[in-house]
Amino acid sequence: MEGGKLIIFSAPSGSGKTTIVRYLLEQPELNLAFSVSAASRPPRGQEEHGKHYYFMTVSEFKKHIKNDDFLEWEEVYRDNFYGTLKREVERLWADGKNVIFDIDVAGGLRIKKKFPEQTLAVFVKPPSVDELKIRLKKRSTESDDKINMRIAKASVELATAPQFDKVIKNYDLDMALKEAKALVQEFVAPTKKVKKKQK
């Protein structure tokens, strides 16, 4: 597999990475396309198959694992799998796009390890774990037990931030969006340094 650039945004749930990724996708000069992940869970709310996730049964997901169809995958919770299909990235590269991921921390680091030169891995840091809890409760999409599981996982995920290329502190959303755009812009179209003429 080889092609364009890979831009990863990872963070604990509720950090705002999805909002940042959606904003970046709206910037035509970045030439980005979204990598739709596969998930072994039913859709939530307004989620659509093929747009938000490729929804699969647990057995379908395991079959893809066996066939080595994933670039990366993880069992996030028991029988709750998420992964990136190789064919998804290849499809977007074939369209001449840079691929952007809204992906969990472990998956993001796996892709970075496989494609170190082609990948920009960005960690989005929330103001605090308490703020994360407030944001997750506001979503009203999950039970208290599920939220508590996500908060416990967040503490572990925050410790991985130094393994990423860049860390964006999402304390002020407008500032975080500007910082994210500047980082990605520099990565996909590096400015050429003008060589000074020798006297």
XYZ file of N, CA and C in Angstrom:
597
model
N 0.835 -1.202 0.000
C 0.000 0.000 0.000
C 0.867 1.248 0.000
N 0.643 2.104 -0.970
C 1.305 3.401 -0.940
C 0.440 4.412 -1.669
N 0.524 5.653 -1.233
C -0.317 6.680 -1.845
C -0.068 8.023 -1.206
N -1.149 8.744 -0.894
C -1.037 10.097 -0.358
C -0.675 10.127 1.113
N -1.022 11.242 1.734
C -0.722 11.448 3.154
C -1.854 10.883 4.018
N -1.495 10.557 5.257
C -2.458 10.071 6.247
C -2.441 11.036 7.423
N -3.611 11.527 7.803
C -3.700 12.461 8.932
C -4.612 11.844 9.983
N -4.041 11.611 11.155
C -4.771 10.929 12.230
C -5.121 11.918 13.331
N -6.384 11.904 13.740
C -6.796 12.647 14.932
C -7.319 11.637 15.935
N -6.645 11.565 17.074
C -7.022 10.631 18.131
C -7.212 11.393 19.434
N -8.066 10.840 20.291
C -8.345 11.486 21.571
C -9.328 10.632 22.351
N -9.433 10.849 23.649
C -10.513 10.205 24.400
C -11.877 10.700 23.901
N -12.911 9.888 24.051
C -14.267 10.297 23.660
C -14.649 11.586 24.367
N -15.204 12.525 23.576
C -15.655 13.789 24.151
C -14.636 14.906 24.094
N -13.458 14.629 23.502
C -12.397 15.648 23.445
C -12.629 16.679 22.343
N -13.484 16.338 21.367
C -13.770 17.272 20.270
C -13.077 16.934 18.972
N -12.489 15.732 18.886
C -11.748 15.390 17.654
C -12.667 15.302 16.444
N -13.893 14.805 16.630
C -14.836 14.673 15.507
C -15.199 16.047 14.952
N -15.409 17.011 15.835
C -15.718 18.391 15.410
C -14.553 18.960 14.600
N -13.337 18.712 15.055
C -12.146 19.210 14.353
C -12.017 18.559 12.980
N -12.207 17.242 12.924
C -12.097 16.514 11.645
C -13.151 17.005 10.651
N -14.378 17.197 11.123
C -15.456 17.703 10.225
C -15.085 19.073 9.658
N -14.528 19.928 10.487
C -14.111 21.267 10.050
C -13.022 21.159 8.973
N -12.037 20.306 9.211
C -10.932 20.159 8.252
C -11.419 19.620 6.911
N -12.391 18.726 6.938
C -12.946 18.167 5.696
C -13.636 19.225 4.842
N -14.056 20.324 5.491
C -14.735 21.409 4.766
C -13.741 22.392 4.121
N -12.429 22.167 4.337
C -11.409 23.061 3.777
C -10.879 22.455 2.471
N -11.380 22.916 1.299
C -11.028 22.266 0.029
C -9.537 22.242 -0.286
N -8.807 23.271 0.178
C -7.381 23.333 -0.156
C -6.562 22.209 0.490
N -7.129 21.547 1.504
C -6.400 20.451 2.165
C -6.543 19.125 1.413
N -7.511 19.055 0.481
C -7.728 17.849 -0.341
C -7.872 16.579 0.507
N -8.767 16.653 1.504
C -8.939 15.533 2.440
C -10.172 14.698 2.112
N -10.081 13.417 2.433
C -11.244 12.531 2.376
C -11.253 11.720 3.660
N -12.450 11.455 4.166
C -12.608 10.792 5.469
C -12.556 9.273 5.334
N -11.734 8.651 6.173
C -11.676 7.189 6.215
C -12.781 6.681 7.132
N -13.757 5.999 6.544
C -14.874 5.455 7.318
C -14.413 4.152 7.974
N -14.509 4.099 9.292
C -14.096 2.904 10.035
C -15.188 1.837 10.012
N -14.771 0.610 10.256
C -15.721 -0.497 10.433
C -16.004 -0.645 11.926
N -17.220 -1.043 12.270
C -17.589 -1.215 13.682
C -18.545 -2.385 13.851
N -18.321 -3.154 14.909
C -19.194 -4.310 15.150
C -20.275 -3.945 16.166
N -20.957 -2.856 15.894
C -22.072 -2.437 16.757
C -23.181 -1.871 15.897
N -24.390 -1.830 16.427
C -25.483 -1.238 15.640
C -25.354 0.280 15.576
N -25.960 0.901 14.556
C -25.907 2.367 14.445
C -26.558 3.052 15.653
N -26.020 4.227 16.002
C -26.600 5.050 17.069
C -27.249 6.269 16.443
N -28.429 6.627 16.915
C -29.086 7.859 16.452
C -29.243 7.919 14.955
N -28.652 8.960 14.341
C -28.791 9.201 12.900
C -27.671 8.570 12.066
N -26.855 7.727 12.672
C -25.713 7.148 11.954
C -26.155 6.292 10.768
N -25.413 6.428 9.666
C -25.723 5.673 8.444
C -24.557 4.767 8.064
N -24.917 3.572 7.565
C -23.908 2.619 7.095
C -23.193 3.204 5.874
N -21.849 3.149 5.898
C -21.074 3.648 4.767
C -20.749 5.127 4.848
N -21.451 5.854 5.712
C -21.180 7.285 5.875
C -20.450 7.539 7.199
N -21.010 7.017 8.271
C -20.401 7.185 9.590
C -19.497 6.001 9.946
N -19.984 4.809 9.665
C -19.218 3.565 9.879
C -19.675 2.531 8.866
N -18.842 1.501 8.688
C -19.305 0.283 8.017
C -19.727 -0.649 9.140
N -21.038 -0.773 9.330
C -21.540 -1.581 10.440
C -21.533 -3.060 10.069
N -21.010 -3.879 10.985
C -20.891 -5.321 10.760
C -21.322 -6.065 12.014
N -21.622 -7.340 11.837
C -21.828 -8.191 13.002
C -20.451 -8.581 13.544
N -20.417 -9.101 14.760
C -19.140 -9.536 15.349
C -18.503 -10.623 14.482
N -19.325 -11.559 13.985
C -18.772 -12.657 13.166
C -18.225 -12.137 11.829
N -18.904 -11.147 11.232
C -18.403 -10.544 9.985
C -17.050 -9.868 10.230
N -16.979 -9.148 11.342
C -15.750 -8.432 11.676
C -14.602 -9.431 11.853
N -14.873 -10.510 12.581
C -13.833 -11.521 12.839
C -13.370 -12.192 11.545
N -14.287 -12.326 10.601
C -13.931 -12.912 9.296
C -12.940 -11.991 8.564
N -13.195 -10.682 8.630
C -12.278 -9.714 8.010
C -10.901 -9.744 8.687
N -10.887 -9.935 10.010
C -9.608 -10.039 10.733
C -8.832 -11.249 10.203
N -9.548 -12.367 10.092
C -8.935 -13.622 9.627
C -8.359 -13.457 8.211
N -9.054 -12.690 7.388
C -8.623 -12.482 5.995
C -7.565 -11.374 5.844
N -7.136 -10.790 6.979
C -6.138 -9.718 6.971
C -6.603 -8.515 6.133
N -7.889 -8.162 6.286
C -8.464 -7.055 5.518
C -8.274 -5.693 6.191
N -7.786 -5.693 7.427
C -7.675 -4.433 8.170
C -6.256 -3.875 8.186
N -6.187 -2.565 8.097
C -4.934 -1.852 8.293
C -4.610 -1.861 9.787
N -5.656 -1.676 10.587
C -5.560 -1.795 12.047
C -6.955 -2.122 12.566
N -7.001 -2.767 13.731
C -8.293 -3.039 14.370
C -8.058 -3.202 15.864
N -9.133 -3.057 16.613
C -9.023 -3.213 18.060
C -10.364 -3.646 18.636
N -10.299 -4.473 19.660
C -11.495 -4.816 20.436
C -11.531 -3.819 21.589
N -12.298 -2.754 21.410
C -12.308 -1.635 22.359
C -12.933 -2.057 23.693
N -14.082 -2.704 23.593
C -14.712 -3.343 24.740
C -15.062 -4.751 24.268
N -15.519 -5.601 25.145
C -15.767 -6.984 24.758
C -16.774 -7.077 23.590
N -16.371 -7.772 22.516
C -17.179 -7.932 21.296
C -17.567 -6.590 20.657
N -16.789 -5.563 20.966
C -17.035 -4.241 20.400
C -15.772 -3.851 19.629
N -15.759 -4.225 18.333
C -14.574 -4.047 17.493
C -14.682 -2.795 16.620
N -13.544 -2.151 16.424
C -13.439 -1.049 15.462
C -12.189 -1.296 14.630
N -12.213 -0.879 13.372
C -11.026 -1.079 12.545
C -11.069 -0.260 11.264
N -9.921 -0.204 10.596
C -9.784 0.506 9.319
C -9.532 -0.515 8.220
N -10.439 -0.600 7.259
C -10.272 -1.526 6.137
C -9.218 -1.000 5.161
N -8.325 -1.889 4.734
C -7.283 -1.497 3.769
C -7.914 -0.941 2.497
N -9.000 -1.569 2.056
C -9.626 -1.155 0.790
C -10.181 0.270 0.869
N -10.556 0.704 2.078
C -11.088 2.060 2.251
C -9.998 3.092 1.971
N -8.815 2.869 2.538
C -7.697 3.798 2.336
C -7.236 3.757 0.875
N -7.165 2.565 0.316
C -6.748 2.421 -1.092
C -7.715 3.141 -2.034
N -9.002 3.056 -1.722
C -10.038 3.721 -2.545
C -9.827 5.239 -2.534
N -9.560 5.799 -1.354
C -9.393 7.259 -1.234
C -8.088 7.717 -1.865
N -7.045 6.929 -1.699
C -5.766 7.252 -2.353
C -5.912 7.224 -3.871
N -6.681 6.245 -4.373
C -6.910 6.143 -5.824
C -7.605 7.388 -6.366
N -8.391 8.058 -5.488
C -9.059 9.313 -5.871
C -8.121 10.516 -5.755
N -6.869 10.260 -5.369
C -5.894 11.350 -5.242
C -6.038 12.175 -3.981
N -6.663 11.600 -2.964
C -6.936 12.339 -1.728
C -5.914 12.038 -0.629
N -5.783 12.987 0.301
C -5.102 12.725 1.564
C -6.175 12.189 2.507
N -5.834 11.160 3.261
C -6.851 10.480 4.081
C -6.784 10.960 5.522
N -7.950 11.361 6.059
C -8.028 11.807 7.448
C -8.824 10.799 8.277
N -8.334 10.539 9.484
C -8.948 9.546 10.377
C -9.411 10.204 11.669
N -10.586 9.808 12.115
C -11.092 10.139 13.448
C -11.111 8.780 14.146
N -10.064 8.501 14.918
C -9.804 7.118 15.306
C -9.304 7.059 16.748
N -9.489 5.920 17.387
C -9.052 5.829 18.775
C -7.519 5.786 18.855
N -7.016 6.030 20.044
C -5.582 6.203 20.277
C -4.749 5.005 19.807
N -5.155 3.804 20.189
C -4.386 2.603 19.827
C -4.316 2.429 18.313
N -5.459 2.614 17.638
C -5.508 2.488 16.177
C -4.661 3.533 15.482
N -4.711 4.762 15.997
C -3.920 5.851 15.427
C -2.427 5.568 15.491
N -1.982 5.074 16.637
C -0.554 4.777 16.797
C -0.109 3.603 15.927
N -1.015 2.644 15.696
C -0.679 1.500 14.827
C -0.454 1.961 13.384
N -1.324 2.847 12.915
C -1.174 3.361 11.542
C 0.120 4.171 11.427
N 0.400 4.991 12.432
C 1.622 5.803 12.444
C 2.860 4.893 12.351
N 2.804 3.774 13.058
C 3.938 2.831 13.074
C 4.126 2.184 11.699
N 3.010 1.893 11.012
C 3.087 1.250 9.688
C 3.530 2.213 8.596
N 3.117 3.473 8.711
C 3.432 4.480 7.683
C 4.064 5.713 8.339
N 5.248 5.568 8.947
C 5.811 6.699 9.712
C 6.049 7.969 8.902
N 6.473 7.813 7.651
C 6.802 9.000 6.844
C 5.569 9.693 6.275
N 4.513 8.908 6.039
C 3.310 9.455 5.381
C 2.267 9.974 6.356
N 2.516 9.766 7.652
C 1.474 10.025 8.639
C 1.768 11.199 9.557
N 0.742 12.025 9.764
C 0.761 13.054 10.805
C -0.235 12.592 11.871
N 0.261 12.305 13.073
C -0.611 11.829 14.154
C -0.800 12.944 15.182
N -2.065 13.361 15.344
C -2.384 14.484 16.238
C -3.261 13.985 17.389
N -2.872 14.340 18.593
C -3.655 13.992 19.785
C -4.414 15.232 20.240
N -5.713 15.082 20.462
C -6.536 16.207 20.923
C -6.760 16.050 22.432
N -6.270 17.031 23.176
C -6.321 16.956 24.640
C -7.497 17.777 25.170
N -8.347 17.174 25.993
C -9.455 17.932 26.593
C -8.960 18.763 27.773
N -9.750 19.754 28.223
C -9.324 20.567 29.365
C -9.065 19.734 30.619
N -9.936 18.726 30.863
C -9.780 17.865 32.040
C -10.668 16.640 31.878
N -10.443 15.644 32.714
C -11.287 14.440 32.695
C -12.708 14.796 33.157
N -12.806 15.728 34.104
C -14.140 16.157 34.580
C -14.944 16.796 33.448
N -14.254 17.612 32.625
C -14.914 18.251 31.485
C -15.376 17.200 30.472
N -14.572 16.159 30.298
C -14.954 15.055 29.402
C -16.264 14.428 29.851
N -16.363 14.183 31.156
C -17.561 13.551 31.721
C -18.797 14.406 31.442
N -18.647 15.718 31.615
C -19.759 16.651 31.357
C -20.182 16.568 29.889
N -19.190 16.576 28.969
C -19.489 16.521 27.532
C -20.186 15.219 27.155
N -19.711 14.101 27.711
C -20.307 12.800 27.383
C -21.736 12.708 27.897
N -21.991 13.265 29.080
C -23.354 13.246 29.638
C -24.300 14.103 28.783
N -23.772 15.224 28.260
C -24.588 16.125 27.421
C -25.038 15.442 26.135
N -24.227 14.498 25.645
C -24.589 13.791 24.407
C -25.876 12.987 24.553
N -26.105 12.469 25.767
C -27.291 11.635 26.068
C -27.437 10.450 25.120
N -26.318 9.855 24.690
C -26.401 8.720 23.765
C -26.031 7.404 24.445
N -25.489 7.498 25.668
C -25.015 6.278 26.326
C -25.407 6.233 27.794
N -25.409 5.034 28.351
C -25.747 4.841 29.769
C -24.613 5.353 30.651
N -24.908 5.560 31.944
C -23.887 6.005 32.893
C -22.739 5.007 32.971
N -23.068 3.710 32.902
C -22.024 2.669 32.956
C -21.057 2.818 31.789
N -21.605 3.046 30.596
C -20.779 3.191 29.384
C -19.917 4.452 29.491
N -20.515 5.517 30.015
C -19.762 6.771 30.192
C -18.606 6.552 31.161
N -18.872 5.848 32.265
C -17.815 5.583 33.251
C -16.691 4.741 32.646
N -17.066 3.799 31.758
C -16.051 2.991 31.066
C -15.180 3.887 30.180
N -15.816 4.829 29.495
C -15.081 5.744 28.614
C -14.146 6.655 29.421
N -14.605 7.103 30.586
C -13.785 7.979 31.438
C -12.567 7.215 31.959
N -12.773 5.966 32.361
C -11.654 5.139 32.845
C -10.625 4.953 31.728
N -11.130 4.735 30.509
C -10.257 4.541 29.345
C -9.517 5.842 29.012
N -10.204 6.979 29.207
C -9.619 8.288 28.881
C -8.337 8.542 29.671
N -8.322 8.156 30.943
C -7.135 8.379 31.780
C -5.930 7.651 31.206
N -6.162 6.440 30.691
C -5.083 5.644 30.081
C -4.651 6.300 28.765
N -5.647 6.734 27.978
C -5.364 7.326 26.662
C -4.567 8.632 26.783
N -4.885 9.432 27.782
C -4.188 10.720 27.963
C -2.691 10.513 28.154
N -2.323 9.386 28.731
C -0.907 9.096 28.976
C -0.140 8.818 27.677
N -0.869 8.541 26.572
C -0.199 8.226 25.289
C 0.114 9.484 24.471
N -0.371 10.641 24.913
C -0.201 11.890 24.132
C 1.231 12.123 23.650
N 2.266 11.877 24.484
C 3.638 12.141 24.009
C 4.081 11.276 22.821
N 3.351 10.183 22.538
C 3.723 9.314 21.409
C 3.255 9.882 20.059
N 2.437 10.929 20.094
C 1.910 11.542 18.871
C 2.850 12.646 18.384
N 2.731 12.973 17.099
C 3.580 14.020 16.513
C 3.256 15.389 17.100
N 1.966 15.637 17.275
C 1.516 16.943 17.773
C 0.384 16.743 18.779
N 0.288 17.671 19.724
C -0.818 17.666 20.684
C -1.534 19.009 20.577
N -2.858 18.952 20.362
C -3.674 20.172 20.344
C -4.504 20.180 21.624
N -4.399 21.277 22.376
C -5.203 21.397 23.599
C -6.532 22.048 23.216
N -7.598 21.288 23.322
C -8.913 21.803 22.935
C -9.614 22.453 24.132
N -9.054 23.609 24.572
C -9.676 24.365 25.653
C -10.599 25.424 25.060
N -10.220 25.903 23.869
C -11.012 26.893 23.131
C -11.153 26.336 21.711
N -12.388 26.023 21.309
C -12.600 25.331 20.040
C -12.078 26.114 18.832
N -12.343 27.424 18.770
C -11.874 28.226 17.623
C -10.357 28.166 17.476
N -9.678 28.255 18.603
C -8.208 28.184 18.588
C -7.744 26.800 18.134
N -8.429 25.756 18.628
C -8.069 24.374 18.273
C -8.265 24.137 16.776
N -9.343 24.690 16.207
C -9.618 24.522 14.771
C -8.535 25.204 13.930
N -8.155 26.407 14.329
C -7.099 27.139 13.597
C -5.781 26.391 13.662
N -5.447 25.889 14.857
C -4.187 25.168 15.044
C -4.173 23.886 14.204
N -5.305 23.171 14.210
C -5.410 21.920 13.441
C -5.244 22.193 11.951
N -5.905 23.237 11.467
C -5.809 23.564 10.031
C -4.374 23.907 9.640
N -3.699 24.708 10.468
C -2.323 25.094 10.169
C -1.395 23.877 10.140
N -1.585 22.972 11.086
C -0.758 21.757 11.148
C -0.931 20.905 9.897
N -2.198 20.675 9.531
C -2.492 19.817 8.380
C -2.022 20.473 7.090
N -2.261 21.780 6.983
C -1.852 22.509 5.774
C -0.342 22.392 5.549
N 0.406 22.546 6.627
C 1.863 22.462 6.534
C 2.298 21.036 6.151
N 1.563 20.042 6.649
C 1.925 18.648 6.388
C 1.608 18.212 4.959
N 0.440 18.626 4.443
C 0.050 18.174 3.094
C 0.718 19.003 1.990
N 1.081 20.250 2.306
C 1.741 21.097 1.304
C 2.874 21.853 1.974
N 3.988 21.160 2.277
C 5.085 21.826 2.986
C 5.608 23.010 2.178
N 5.848 24.097 2.874
C 6.376 25.284 2.183
C 7.838 25.045 1.843
N 8.179 25.356 0.608
C 9.569 25.150 0.183
C 10.431 26.298 0.680
N 11.519 25.923 1.299
C 12.438 26.957 1.795
C 13.251 27.496 0.616
N 13.288 28.799 0.507
C 14.027 29.431 -0.574
C 15.509 29.423 -0.215
N 16.275 28.867 -1.103
C 17.729 28.828 -0.860
C 18.315 30.216 -1.088
N 19.146 30.599 -0.136
C 19.799 31.907 -0.278
C 20.895 31.811 -1.337
N 20.956 32.840 -2.159
C 21.999 32.858 -3.190
C 23.356 33.090 -2.548
N 24.291 32.302 -2.965
C 25.634 32.484 -2.426
C 26.295 33.699 -3.089
N 26.930 34.473 -2.269
C 27.610 35.670 -2.808
C 28.948 35.283 -3.405
